[in-house]
Amino acid sequence: MRSHRLPACVTLGALALTGLAACGQKTDKSQKIAVSASDSACEVARTELPAGAHTFSVTNKGSKVTEFYVYAKDGSIKGEVENIGPGTTRDVHVELAAGEYESACKPGMKGDGIRGKLTVTGQAAALASDPKLAAAVATYKAYVSTEADALLAKTTEFAAAVKAGDTAKAKELYPVARTHWERIEPVAESFGDLDPAIDARENDVEAGQEWTGFHKIEKDLWVTGDVSGDARVADKLVTDVTEIVTRSKSVDLSPVQLATGSKELLDEVATGKITGEEDRYSHTDLWDFAANVEGSKAAVDALRDALTARDPKLADELTAKFAAVDAALGKHKAGTGWKSYTELSKADIKELSDVINGLAEPISKVAAVIAK
């Protein structure tokens, strides 16, 4: 947690509620907030918090893989941790200003989840009051803005090819457009209402909901070869991406979100792209794989000055681990793009998995260092 001062001395009861030891003293940033998740419950140990940085430690006591989210009042995601297997515990770091929030556990990783109220009060110096962290946020936001513009341009071209029935052109543009999406996926995913419409796979769609977005068109391009019925889906994709671009240019990012976003991108690789299930029809998974790694590195590079000042050993380790990933991935270049996933051998997949796991370990430490 970050430090903050109360407007006046308060009672011991109020101090206990906020987790402060005495009037005006700093909060204990090392104290994690335990979350007990099950298939039917989401118990957060503390639901009234002081403003600042917090760590939620989520233990899955259920039988289904789950996720944990912290939502702002407008529905945007302030922090998340996915793929929490039964019997495992994972942490998520979040910086919260005063206001009302919601926590959510999502057993089975679907639906709105089991929600609860979180109330944050008081004031705390924002992490971005550190000039190095403020510069990091500004640098990363510029990166997001550039990638968002490219995403819209290439998605518009892709949609036009689909509507024209030019399947060859659409197939060529599909992985290119998705590259820009995958580079900024944590920011795009923070707008929870749009991400499923754009990027849901067929098995992610709940009963009664329409399947739209990139993967719906992907299936039609590579499986049926017929996109004649996809004009409306293509138009909706452009509309949804346009909205993502607009929101991403004005989103308020915390330095902690850069760090957690970098880790989320690697998790995307480790749990989806490395298995070949993301682009299961086109087998263009390596395009997404590479884009996730590039996006992760962009976030870490933006934080590098602050990270080097706080933990130079970790900064050096990240440089070496990213280089190892780039070297392993570079073996599978094909022209200006990437090989089909189907061309990878089991040894290739293992090598890529090993270097990603090797990078994921130090990446997992960045948020805690930045939140200090």
PDB file of C-alpha atoms in Angstrom, residues 182-294:
ATOM      1  CA  GLU A 182      -1.854  -8.502 -29.453  1.00  0.00           C
ATOM      2  CA  ARG A 183       0.823  -5.898 -28.719  1.00  0.00           C
ATOM      3  CA  ILE A 184      -1.592  -3.821 -26.638  1.00  0.00           C
ATOM      4  CA  GLU A 185      -3.922  -6.584 -25.495  1.00  0.00           C
ATOM      5  CA  PRO A 186      -3.833  -5.759 -21.726  1.00  0.00           C
ATOM      6  CA  VAL A 187      -5.044  -2.212 -22.439  1.00  0.00           C
ATOM      7  CA  ALA A 188      -7.667  -3.461 -24.906  1.00  0.00           C
ATOM      8  CA  GLU A 189      -8.829  -6.116 -22.455  1.00  0.00           C
ATOM      9  CA  SER A 190      -9.299  -3.528 -19.720  1.00  0.00           C
ATOM     10  CA  PHE A 191     -12.490  -2.544 -21.549  1.00  0.00           C
ATOM     11  CA  GLY A 192     -14.238  -5.766 -20.683  1.00  0.00           C
ATOM     12  CA  ASP A 193     -17.367  -5.129 -22.725  1.00  0.00           C
ATOM     13  CA  LEU A 194     -15.458  -4.861 -26.019  1.00  0.00           C
ATOM     14  CA  ASP A 195     -12.752  -7.499 -25.723  1.00  0.00           C
ATOM     15  CA  PRO A 196     -15.104 -10.527 -26.049  1.00  0.00           C
ATOM     16  CA  ALA A 197     -16.815  -8.982 -29.082  1.00  0.00           C
ATOM     17  CA  ILE A 198     -13.459  -8.571 -30.818  1.00  0.00           C
ATOM     18  CA  ASP A 199     -11.362 -11.520 -29.687  1.00  0.00           C
ATOM     19  CA  ALA A 200     -13.580 -14.316 -28.349  1.00  0.00           C
ATOM     20  CA  ARG A 201     -12.958 -17.832 -29.582  1.00  0.00           C
ATOM     21  CA  GLU A 202     -15.939 -20.025 -30.303  1.00  0.00           C
ATOM     22  CA  ASN A 203     -15.741 -21.879 -26.983  1.00  0.00           C
ATOM     23  CA  ASP A 204     -15.582 -18.570 -25.066  1.00  0.00           C
ATOM     24  CA  VAL A 205     -19.059 -17.546 -26.198  1.00  0.00           C
ATOM     25  CA  GLU A 206     -21.785 -18.220 -23.659  1.00  0.00           C
ATOM     26  CA  ALA A 207     -25.146 -19.689 -24.573  1.00  0.00           C
ATOM     27  CA  GLY A 208     -27.437 -17.100 -26.133  1.00  0.00           C
ATOM     28  CA  GLN A 209     -24.624 -14.763 -27.155  1.00  0.00           C
ATOM     29  CA  GLU A 210     -23.593 -14.084 -30.733  1.00  0.00           C
ATOM     30  CA  TRP A 211     -20.072 -14.967 -31.781  1.00  0.00           C
ATOM     31  CA  THR A 212     -18.394 -12.008 -33.496  1.00  0.00           C
ATOM     32  CA  GLY A 213     -14.916 -10.661 -34.083  1.00  0.00           C
ATOM     33  CA  PHE A 214     -11.624 -11.817 -35.545  1.00  0.00           C
ATOM     34  CA  HIS A 215     -11.949 -15.519 -34.810  1.00  0.00           C
ATOM     35  CA  LYS A 216     -15.457 -15.826 -36.263  1.00  0.00           C
ATOM     36  CA  ILE A 217     -14.131 -14.516 -39.581  1.00  0.00           C
ATOM     37  CA  GLU A 218     -10.959 -16.602 -39.215  1.00  0.00           C
ATOM     38  CA  LYS A 219     -13.037 -19.782 -39.104  1.00  0.00           C
ATOM     39  CA  ASP A 220     -14.982 -18.801 -42.190  1.00  0.00           C
ATOM     40  CA  LEU A 221     -11.804 -17.914 -44.095  1.00  0.00           C
ATOM     41  CA  TRP A 222      -9.871 -21.083 -43.363  1.00  0.00           C
ATOM     42  CA  VAL A 223     -12.558 -23.700 -42.711  1.00  0.00           C
ATOM     43  CA  THR A 224     -15.510 -22.958 -44.984  1.00  0.00           C
ATOM     44  CA  GLY A 225     -13.753 -20.579 -47.378  1.00  0.00           C
ATOM     45  CA  ASP A 226     -16.984 -18.584 -47.518  1.00  0.00           C
ATOM     46  CA  VAL A 227     -17.203 -15.111 -45.975  1.00  0.00           C
ATOM     47  CA  SER A 228     -20.286 -14.051 -47.909  1.00  0.00           C
ATOM     48  CA  GLY A 229     -22.292 -13.858 -44.692  1.00  0.00           C
ATOM     49  CA  ASP A 230     -19.683 -11.929 -42.726  1.00  0.00           C
ATOM     50  CA  ALA A 231     -20.275  -8.365 -43.913  1.00  0.00           C
ATOM     51  CA  ARG A 232     -22.125  -7.422 -40.738  1.00  0.00           C
ATOM     52  CA  VAL A 233     -19.487  -9.128 -38.559  1.00  0.00           C
ATOM     53  CA  ALA A 234     -16.758  -7.224 -40.400  1.00  0.00           C
ATOM     54  CA  ASP A 235     -18.556  -3.901 -39.932  1.00  0.00           C
ATOM     55  CA  LYS A 236     -19.075  -4.598 -36.236  1.00  0.00           C
ATOM     56  CA  LEU A 237     -15.405  -5.498 -35.860  1.00  0.00           C
ATOM     57  CA  VAL A 238     -14.375  -2.118 -37.265  1.00  0.00           C
ATOM     58  CA  THR A 239     -16.893  -0.343 -35.037  1.00  0.00           C
ATOM     59  CA  ASP A 240     -15.656  -2.160 -31.920  1.00  0.00           C
ATOM     60  CA  VAL A 241     -11.989  -1.601 -32.774  1.00  0.00           C
ATOM     61  CA  THR A 242     -12.697   2.093 -33.388  1.00  0.00           C
ATOM     62  CA  GLU A 243     -14.175   2.304 -29.890  1.00  0.00           C
ATOM     63  CA  ILE A 244     -11.155   0.493 -28.422  1.00  0.00           C
ATOM     64  CA  VAL A 245      -8.836   2.958 -30.138  1.00  0.00           C
ATOM     65  CA  THR A 246     -10.772   5.938 -28.804  1.00  0.00           C
ATOM     66  CA  ARG A 247     -10.781   4.600 -25.261  1.00  0.00           C
ATOM     67  CA  SER A 248      -7.154   3.475 -25.301  1.00  0.00           C
ATOM     68  CA  LYS A 249      -5.963   6.972 -26.186  1.00  0.00           C
ATOM     69  CA  SER A 250      -7.591   8.441 -23.081  1.00  0.00           C
ATOM     70  CA  VAL A 251      -7.173   5.572 -20.608  1.00  0.00           C
ATOM     71  CA  ASP A 252      -5.620   6.455 -17.258  1.00  0.00           C
ATOM     72  CA  LEU A 253      -2.790   3.976 -16.668  1.00  0.00           C
ATOM     73  CA  SER A 254      -0.897   3.276 -13.472  1.00  0.00           C
ATOM     74  CA  PRO A 255       2.770   2.228 -13.589  1.00  0.00           C
ATOM     75  CA  VAL A 256       1.659  -0.996 -11.921  1.00  0.00           C
ATOM     76  CA  GLN A 257      -0.602  -1.704 -14.890  1.00  0.00           C
ATOM     77  CA  LEU A 258       2.409  -1.545 -17.207  1.00  0.00           C
ATOM     78  CA  ALA A 259       4.136  -4.170 -15.087  1.00  0.00           C
ATOM     79  CA  THR A 260       1.130  -6.444 -14.720  1.00  0.00           C
ATOM     80  CA  GLY A 261       0.277  -6.008 -18.392  1.00  0.00           C
ATOM     81  CA  SER A 262       3.742  -7.177 -19.367  1.00  0.00           C
ATOM     82  CA  LYS A 263       3.208 -10.337 -17.322  1.00  0.00           C
ATOM     83  CA  GLU A 264      -0.297 -10.850 -18.732  1.00  0.00           C
ATOM     84  CA  LEU A 265       1.088 -10.856 -22.275  1.00  0.00           C
ATOM     85  CA  LEU A 266       3.513 -13.633 -21.407  1.00  0.00           C
ATOM     86  CA  ASP A 267       0.706 -15.553 -19.741  1.00  0.00           C
ATOM     87  CA  GLU A 268      -1.222 -15.237 -23.002  1.00  0.00           C
ATOM     88  CA  VAL A 269       1.684 -16.910 -24.785  1.00  0.00           C
ATOM     89  CA  ALA A 270       2.178 -19.624 -22.186  1.00  0.00           C
ATOM     90  CA  THR A 271      -1.492 -20.617 -21.943  1.00  0.00           C
ATOM     91  CA  GLY A 272      -2.723 -20.020 -25.495  1.00  0.00           C
ATOM     92  CA  LYS A 273      -0.309 -19.253 -28.285  1.00  0.00           C
ATOM     93  CA  ILE A 274       2.181 -21.954 -27.330  1.00  0.00           C
ATOM     94  CA  THR A 275      -0.562 -24.574 -27.585  1.00  0.00           C
ATOM     95  CA  GLY A 276      -1.806 -23.483 -31.003  1.00  0.00           C
ATOM     96  CA  GLU A 277      -5.346 -22.996 -29.742  1.00  0.00           C
ATOM     97  CA  GLU A 278      -5.633 -19.236 -30.248  1.00  0.00           C
ATOM     98  CA  ASP A 279      -5.570 -19.205 -34.048  1.00  0.00           C
ATOM     99  CA  ARG A 280      -6.778 -22.759 -34.399  1.00  0.00           C
ATOM    100  CA  TYR A 281      -8.052 -22.367 -37.972  1.00  0.00           C
ATOM    101  CA  SER A 282      -5.362 -20.210 -39.586  1.00  0.00           C
ATOM    102  CA  HIS A 283      -2.418 -21.501 -37.491  1.00  0.00           C
ATOM    103  CA  THR A 284      -0.982 -17.984 -37.418  1.00  0.00           C
ATOM    104  CA  ASP A 285      -0.231 -18.325 -33.702  1.00  0.00           C
ATOM    105  CA  LEU A 286       3.416 -17.297 -34.042  1.00  0.00           C
ATOM    106  CA  TRP A 287       2.325 -13.854 -35.253  1.00  0.00           C
ATOM    107  CA  ASP A 288       0.354 -13.447 -32.014  1.00  0.00           C
ATOM    108  CA  PHE A 289       3.176 -15.026 -29.990  1.00  0.00           C
ATOM    109  CA  ALA A 290       5.716 -12.539 -31.342  1.00  0.00           C
ATOM    110  CA  ALA A 291       3.354  -9.595 -30.870  1.00  0.00           C
ATOM    111  CA  ASN A 292       2.677 -10.522 -27.238  1.00  0.00           C
ATOM    112  CA  VAL A 293       6.418 -10.673 -26.565  1.00  0.00           C
ATOM    113  CA  GLU A 294       6.950  -7.327 -28.320  1.00  0.00           C
TER     114      GLU A 294
END
